[in-house]
Every structure is written in structure tokens, then in C-alpha cells.
Amino acid sequence: MVTPARKVSIVKKRTKPFVRVQSDRFKRVGESWRRPVGIDSRTRRRFKGTRPHPKIGYGSSKKTRFLLPDGFRKFTVHNRKDVESLVMLNRTYAVEIAHNVGAKKRVVLIERAKQLGLKVINADARVRSVEN
């Protein structure tokens, strides 16, 4: 099994989602975040006691940004040339085969990734067991 070059613990500054203003009051207003724009909006003016806004301070650390929980970064692969480009980075990046790659090419890519010591995230997708 392939392990990452260095395992860094990922610290999230905020895991709760930012909730849209007045989504708790009206059924027609969804919870997904929208920036408040009204001229009298207390939330837009950031009054005390209102909902928190997404802002730059909630961003992740540069070391752990885009890191998967297992310690790898994701790299989407479409063909064999893309797999070959990760030869020296097999402990940093994990391979994700693109959704539009067919089953035949997928088997070839998985085989080559295994030879290069790369971790394939979605190795089971579209690959059926072959009957003898």
C-alpha cells in the first residue's frame, strides 16, 4: 500500500456551513449561502449578533489545502501520458481516473499506475470481475 511522503494533520478553522440570511424564517429561502445585499440588511452591515460571513480568515493552511484525508493530493488523469507525468510524485499525488474514460482504457491506466507505485482513488469504477 502506498503511503504519503509526509502525513500532516489537517486543521479546519470552521466545519459548520455558512447559512443564508432568513433561511430559517421562510421555506422558499434555501440554506445555501448567498451574500446579503439589502440596503438595510443588518447582516450585510455586520451588526453584532448576526450570522458570520465567509471571509479570508476562514481559509485553510497552505500546507494542507486541497489535501485528501489520507494525506495525498488529487490528480485527475485522462490518458497514459498523464499517468507517466506522476513518476516522481507517487508519494504526493493520488490518481483519480476521469469519469469519461472507458472501461478498457481504465484497466490499462490502473495497471500502469500500479507499476509506478501510484495510488488510484477510484480503481473499482467501471471495472467488472472477469469470468473464467
JSON list of C-alpha atoms in Angstrom, two decimals:
[
{"chain": "A", "resi": 1, "resn": "MET", "atom": "CA", "xyz": [0.00, 0.00, 0.00]},
{"chain": "A", "resi": 2, "resn": "VAL", "atom": "CA", "xyz": [1.27, 3.44, -0.96]},
{"chain": "A", "resi": 3, "resn": "THR", "atom": "CA", "xyz": [1.69, 5.96, 1.86]},
{"chain": "A", "resi": 4, "resn": "PRO", "atom": "CA", "xyz": [2.12, 9.73, 1.56]},
{"chain": "A", "resi": 5, "resn": "ALA", "atom": "CA", "xyz": [5.60, 11.25, 1.85]},
{"chain": "A", "resi": 6, "resn": "ARG", "atom": "CA", "xyz": [4.58, 13.15, 4.97]},
{"chain": "A", "resi": 7, "resn": "LYS", "atom": "CA", "xyz": [1.36, 12.98, 6.92]},
{"chain": "A", "resi": 8, "resn": "VAL", "atom": "CA", "xyz": [0.25, 16.41, 8.13]},
{"chain": "A", "resi": 9, "resn": "SER", "atom": "CA", "xyz": [-2.77, 16.75, 10.38]},
{"chain": "A", "resi": 10, "resn": "ILE", "atom": "CA", "xyz": [-5.46, 18.80, 8.65]},
{"chain": "A", "resi": 11, "resn": "VAL", "atom": "CA", "xyz": [-6.98, 21.53, 10.82]},
{"chain": "A", "resi": 12, "resn": "LYS", "atom": "CA", "xyz": [-10.22, 23.11, 9.63]},
{"chain": "A", "resi": 13, "resn": "LYS", "atom": "CA", "xyz": [-10.94, 26.54, 11.07]},
{"chain": "A", "resi": 14, "resn": "ARG", "atom": "CA", "xyz": [-14.68, 26.10, 10.52]},
{"chain": "A", "resi": 15, "resn": "THR", "atom": "CA", "xyz": [-16.64, 22.98, 9.60]},
{"chain": "A", "resi": 16, "resn": "LYS", "atom": "CA", "xyz": [-20.16, 24.33, 10.02]},
{"chain": "A", "resi": 17, "resn": "PRO", "atom": "CA", "xyz": [-21.66, 25.67, 6.79]},
{"chain": "A", "resi": 18, "resn": "PHE", "atom": "CA", "xyz": [-22.45, 29.36, 6.40]},
{"chain": "A", "resi": 19, "resn": "VAL", "atom": "CA", "xyz": [-26.22, 29.67, 6.38]},
{"chain": "A", "resi": 20, "resn": "ARG", "atom": "CA", "xyz": [-28.16, 32.14, 4.25]},
{"chain": "A", "resi": 21, "resn": "VAL", "atom": "CA", "xyz": [-29.90, 35.05, 5.96]},
{"chain": "A", "resi": 22, "resn": "GLN", "atom": "CA", "xyz": [-33.57, 34.40, 6.87]},
{"chain": "A", "resi": 23, "resn": "SER", "atom": "CA", "xyz": [-33.45, 30.81, 5.60]},
{"chain": "A", "resi": 24, "resn": "ASP", "atom": "CA", "xyz": [-34.85, 29.80, 8.99]},
{"chain": "A", "resi": 25, "resn": "ARG", "atom": "CA", "xyz": [-37.83, 32.14, 8.59]},
{"chain": "A", "resi": 26, "resn": "PHE", "atom": "CA", "xyz": [-39.08, 31.32, 5.07]},
{"chain": "A", "resi": 27, "resn": "LYS", "atom": "CA", "xyz": [-39.45, 27.96, 3.38]},
{"chain": "A", "resi": 28, "resn": "ARG", "atom": "CA", "xyz": [-38.80, 29.50, -0.05]},
{"chain": "A", "resi": 29, "resn": "VAL", "atom": "CA", "xyz": [-35.34, 30.71, 1.02]},
{"chain": "A", "resi": 30, "resn": "GLY", "atom": "CA", "xyz": [-32.79, 27.89, 0.79]},
{"chain": "A", "resi": 31, "resn": "GLU", "atom": "CA", "xyz": [-29.94, 27.39, 3.25]},
{"chain": "A", "resi": 32, "resn": "SER", "atom": "CA", "xyz": [-27.08, 27.63, 0.75]},
{"chain": "A", "resi": 33, "resn": "TRP", "atom": "CA", "xyz": [-25.05, 30.80, 1.24]},
{"chain": "A", "resi": 34, "resn": "ARG", "atom": "CA", "xyz": [-25.91, 33.95, -0.70]},
{"chain": "A", "resi": 35, "resn": "ARG", "atom": "CA", "xyz": [-24.32, 37.29, 0.04]},
{"chain": "A", "resi": 36, "resn": "PRO", "atom": "CA", "xyz": [-26.76, 39.71, 1.69]},
{"chain": "A", "resi": 37, "resn": "VAL", "atom": "CA", "xyz": [-27.29, 42.82, -0.50]},
{"chain": "A", "resi": 38, "resn": "GLY", "atom": "CA", "xyz": [-30.19, 44.78, 1.00]},
{"chain": "A", "resi": 39, "resn": "ILE", "atom": "CA", "xyz": [-29.61, 48.47, 1.84]},
{"chain": "A", "resi": 40, "resn": "ASP", "atom": "CA", "xyz": [-30.87, 47.99, 5.41]},
{"chain": "A", "resi": 41, "resn": "SER", "atom": "CA", "xyz": [-29.58, 44.46, 5.94]},
{"chain": "A", "resi": 42, "resn": "ARG", "atom": "CA", "xyz": [-28.18, 44.03, 9.46]},
{"chain": "A", "resi": 43, "resn": "THR", "atom": "CA", "xyz": [-26.18, 41.01, 8.33]},
{"chain": "A", "resi": 44, "resn": "ARG", "atom": "CA", "xyz": [-24.57, 42.84, 5.40]},
{"chain": "A", "resi": 45, "resn": "ARG", "atom": "CA", "xyz": [-23.56, 45.65, 7.74]},
{"chain": "A", "resi": 46, "resn": "ARG", "atom": "CA", "xyz": [-22.16, 43.05, 10.15]},
{"chain": "A", "resi": 47, "resn": "PHE", "atom": "CA", "xyz": [-24.04, 44.09, 13.23]},
{"chain": "A", "resi": 48, "resn": "LYS", "atom": "CA", "xyz": [-23.33, 42.31, 16.49]},
{"chain": "A", "resi": 49, "resn": "GLY", "atom": "CA", "xyz": [-25.36, 39.12, 16.94]},
{"chain": "A", "resi": 50, "resn": "THR", "atom": "CA", "xyz": [-25.88, 38.41, 13.23]},
{"chain": "A", "resi": 51, "resn": "ARG", "atom": "CA", "xyz": [-24.71, 35.43, 11.21]},
{"chain": "A", "resi": 52, "resn": "PRO", "atom": "CA", "xyz": [-21.00, 35.07, 10.36]},
{"chain": "A", "resi": 53, "resn": "HIS", "atom": "CA", "xyz": [-19.89, 35.80, 6.79]},
{"chain": "A", "resi": 54, "resn": "PRO", "atom": "CA", "xyz": [-17.41, 33.75, 4.78]},
{"chain": "A", "resi": 55, "resn": "LYS", "atom": "CA", "xyz": [-14.15, 35.68, 4.74]},
{"chain": "A", "resi": 56, "resn": "ILE", "atom": "CA", "xyz": [-10.47, 35.18, 4.00]},
{"chain": "A", "resi": 57, "resn": "GLY", "atom": "CA", "xyz": [-9.66, 34.34, 7.62]},
{"chain": "A", "resi": 58, "resn": "TYR", "atom": "CA", "xyz": [-11.51, 31.01, 7.40]},
{"chain": "A", "resi": 59, "resn": "GLY", "atom": "CA", "xyz": [-9.15, 29.74, 4.69]},
{"chain": "A", "resi": 60, "resn": "SER", "atom": "CA", "xyz": [-7.11, 26.55, 5.14]},
{"chain": "A", "resi": 61, "resn": "SER", "atom": "CA", "xyz": [-3.38, 26.43, 5.73]},
{"chain": "A", "resi": 62, "resn": "LYS", "atom": "CA", "xyz": [-1.34, 26.40, 2.51]},
{"chain": "A", "resi": 63, "resn": "LYS", "atom": "CA", "xyz": [0.33, 23.16, 3.63]},
{"chain": "A", "resi": 64, "resn": "THR", "atom": "CA", "xyz": [-2.96, 21.29, 3.95]},
{"chain": "A", "resi": 65, "resn": "ARG", "atom": "CA", "xyz": [-5.12, 23.00, 1.32]},
{"chain": "A", "resi": 66, "resn": "PHE", "atom": "CA", "xyz": [-6.56, 20.54, -1.26]},
{"chain": "A", "resi": 67, "resn": "LEU", "atom": "CA", "xyz": [-5.21, 17.63, 0.81]},
{"chain": "A", "resi": 68, "resn": "LEU", "atom": "CA", "xyz": [-7.31, 14.47, 0.97]},
{"chain": "A", "resi": 69, "resn": "PRO", "atom": "CA", "xyz": [-7.83, 12.91, 4.43]},
{"chain": "A", "resi": 70, "resn": "ASP", "atom": "CA", "xyz": [-5.26, 10.19, 3.64]},
{"chain": "A", "resi": 71, "resn": "GLY", "atom": "CA", "xyz": [-2.53, 12.79, 3.02]},
{"chain": "A", "resi": 72, "resn": "PHE", "atom": "CA", "xyz": [-2.43, 12.79, -0.80]},
{"chain": "A", "resi": 73, "resn": "ARG", "atom": "CA", "xyz": [-3.40, 15.49, -3.28]},
{"chain": "A", "resi": 74, "resn": "LYS", "atom": "CA", "xyz": [-5.81, 14.53, -6.06]},
{"chain": "A", "resi": 75, "resn": "PHE", "atom": "CA", "xyz": [-4.71, 14.49, -9.72]},
{"chain": "A", "resi": 76, "resn": "THR", "atom": "CA", "xyz": [-7.23, 13.71, -12.46]},
{"chain": "A", "resi": 77, "resn": "VAL", "atom": "CA", "xyz": [-5.90, 11.51, -15.24]},
{"chain": "A", "resi": 78, "resn": "HIS", "atom": "CA", "xyz": [-7.31, 11.16, -18.76]},
{"chain": "A", "resi": 79, "resn": "ASN", "atom": "CA", "xyz": [-4.65, 9.15, -20.58]},
{"chain": "A", "resi": 80, "resn": "ARG", "atom": "CA", "xyz": [-1.39, 7.24, -20.17]},
{"chain": "A", "resi": 81, "resn": "LYS", "atom": "CA", "xyz": [0.73, 10.36, -20.67]},
{"chain": "A", "resi": 82, "resn": "ASP", "atom": "CA", "xyz": [-0.88, 11.93, -17.59]},
{"chain": "A", "resi": 83, "resn": "VAL", "atom": "CA", "xyz": [-0.02, 8.84, -15.51]},
{"chain": "A", "resi": 84, "resn": "GLU", "atom": "CA", "xyz": [3.60, 8.95, -16.72]},
{"chain": "A", "resi": 85, "resn": "SER", "atom": "CA", "xyz": [3.91, 12.58, -15.57]},
{"chain": "A", "resi": 86, "resn": "LEU", "atom": "CA", "xyz": [3.50, 11.45, -11.93]},
{"chain": "A", "resi": 87, "resn": "VAL", "atom": "CA", "xyz": [6.52, 9.11, -11.85]},
{"chain": "A", "resi": 88, "resn": "MET", "atom": "CA", "xyz": [8.48, 11.19, -9.33]},
{"chain": "A", "resi": 89, "resn": "LEU", "atom": "CA", "xyz": [5.39, 12.34, -7.42]},
{"chain": "A", "resi": 90, "resn": "ASN", "atom": "CA", "xyz": [3.91, 8.97, -6.42]},
{"chain": "A", "resi": 91, "resn": "ARG", "atom": "CA", "xyz": [4.10, 9.82, -2.70]},
{"chain": "A", "resi": 92, "resn": "THR", "atom": "CA", "xyz": [2.49, 13.25, -3.13]},
{"chain": "A", "resi": 93, "resn": "TYR", "atom": "CA", "xyz": [-0.38, 12.77, -5.60]},
{"chain": "A", "resi": 94, "resn": "ALA", "atom": "CA", "xyz": [-3.10, 10.15, -5.81]},
{"chain": "A", "resi": 95, "resn": "VAL", "atom": "CA", "xyz": [-4.56, 9.36, -9.23]},
{"chain": "A", "resi": 96, "resn": "GLU", "atom": "CA", "xyz": [-8.23, 9.83, -9.97]},
{"chain": "A", "resi": 97, "resn": "ILE", "atom": "CA", "xyz": [-9.28, 8.48, -13.36]},
{"chain": "A", "resi": 98, "resn": "ALA", "atom": "CA", "xyz": [-11.61, 10.89, -15.18]},
{"chain": "A", "resi": 99, "resn": "HIS", "atom": "CA", "xyz": [-15.29, 9.99, -15.44]},
{"chain": "A", "resi": 100, "resn": "ASN", "atom": "CA", "xyz": [-15.26, 9.90, -19.25]},
{"chain": "A", "resi": 101, "resn": "VAL", "atom": "CA", "xyz": [-12.54, 7.24, -19.58]},
{"chain": "A", "resi": 102, "resn": "GLY", "atom": "CA", "xyz": [-13.93, 3.91, -20.79]},
{"chain": "A", "resi": 103, "resn": "ALA", "atom": "CA", "xyz": [-13.54, 0.53, -19.13]},
{"chain": "A", "resi": 104, "resn": "LYS", "atom": "CA", "xyz": [-10.82, -0.81, -21.49]},
{"chain": "A", "resi": 105, "resn": "LYS", "atom": "CA", "xyz": [-8.53, 2.22, -21.15]},
{"chain": "A", "resi": 106, "resn": "ARG", "atom": "CA", "xyz": [-9.28, 2.33, -17.43]},
{"chain": "A", "resi": 107, "resn": "VAL", "atom": "CA", "xyz": [-7.81, -1.15, -16.93]},
{"chain": "A", "resi": 108, "resn": "VAL", "atom": "CA", "xyz": [-4.64, -0.10, -18.78]},
{"chain": "A", "resi": 109, "resn": "LEU", "atom": "CA", "xyz": [-4.28, 3.06, -16.67]},
{"chain": "A", "resi": 110, "resn": "ILE", "atom": "CA", "xyz": [-4.78, 1.18, -13.40]},
{"chain": "A", "resi": 111, "resn": "GLU", "atom": "CA", "xyz": [-2.17, -1.40, -14.41]},
{"chain": "A", "resi": 112, "resn": "ARG", "atom": "CA", "xyz": [0.39, 1.30, -15.29]},
{"chain": "A", "resi": 113, "resn": "ALA", "atom": "CA", "xyz": [-0.32, 3.22, -12.09]},
{"chain": "A", "resi": 114, "resn": "LYS", "atom": "CA", "xyz": [0.29, 0.06, -10.09]},
{"chain": "A", "resi": 115, "resn": "GLN", "atom": "CA", "xyz": [3.67, -0.42, -11.82]},
{"chain": "A", "resi": 116, "resn": "LEU", "atom": "CA", "xyz": [4.67, 3.16, -10.95]},
{"chain": "A", "resi": 117, "resn": "GLY", "atom": "CA", "xyz": [3.53, 2.79, -7.34]},
{"chain": "A", "resi": 118, "resn": "LEU", "atom": "CA", "xyz": [0.70, 5.31, -7.61]},
{"chain": "A", "resi": 119, "resn": "LYS", "atom": "CA", "xyz": [-2.46, 5.19, -5.51]},
{"chain": "A", "resi": 120, "resn": "VAL", "atom": "CA", "xyz": [-5.66, 5.10, -7.60]},
{"chain": "A", "resi": 121, "resn": "ILE", "atom": "CA", "xyz": [-8.63, 6.57, -5.76]},
{"chain": "A", "resi": 122, "resn": "ASN", "atom": "CA", "xyz": [-11.41, 5.19, -7.97]},
{"chain": "A", "resi": 123, "resn": "ALA", "atom": "CA", "xyz": [-9.80, 1.94, -9.13]},
{"chain": "A", "resi": 124, "resn": "ASP", "atom": "CA", "xyz": [-13.06, -0.05, -8.78]},
{"chain": "A", "resi": 125, "resn": "ALA", "atom": "CA", "xyz": [-15.15, 2.21, -11.00]},
{"chain": "A", "resi": 126, "resn": "ARG", "atom": "CA", "xyz": [-16.45, 0.60, -14.24]},
{"chain": "A", "resi": 127, "resn": "VAL", "atom": "CA", "xyz": [-14.21, -2.44, -13.80]},
{"chain": "A", "resi": 128, "resn": "ARG", "atom": "CA", "xyz": [-16.11, -5.73, -13.54]},
{"chain": "A", "resi": 129, "resn": "SER", "atom": "CA", "xyz": [-14.59, -9.01, -12.45]},
{"chain": "A", "resi": 130, "resn": "VAL", "atom": "CA", "xyz": [-13.72, -11.21, -15.43]},
{"chain": "A", "resi": 131, "resn": "GLU", "atom": "CA", "xyz": [-15.32, -14.66, -15.56]},
{"chain": "A", "resi": 132, "resn": "ASN", "atom": "CA", "xyz": [-13.00, -17.62, -16.21]}
]
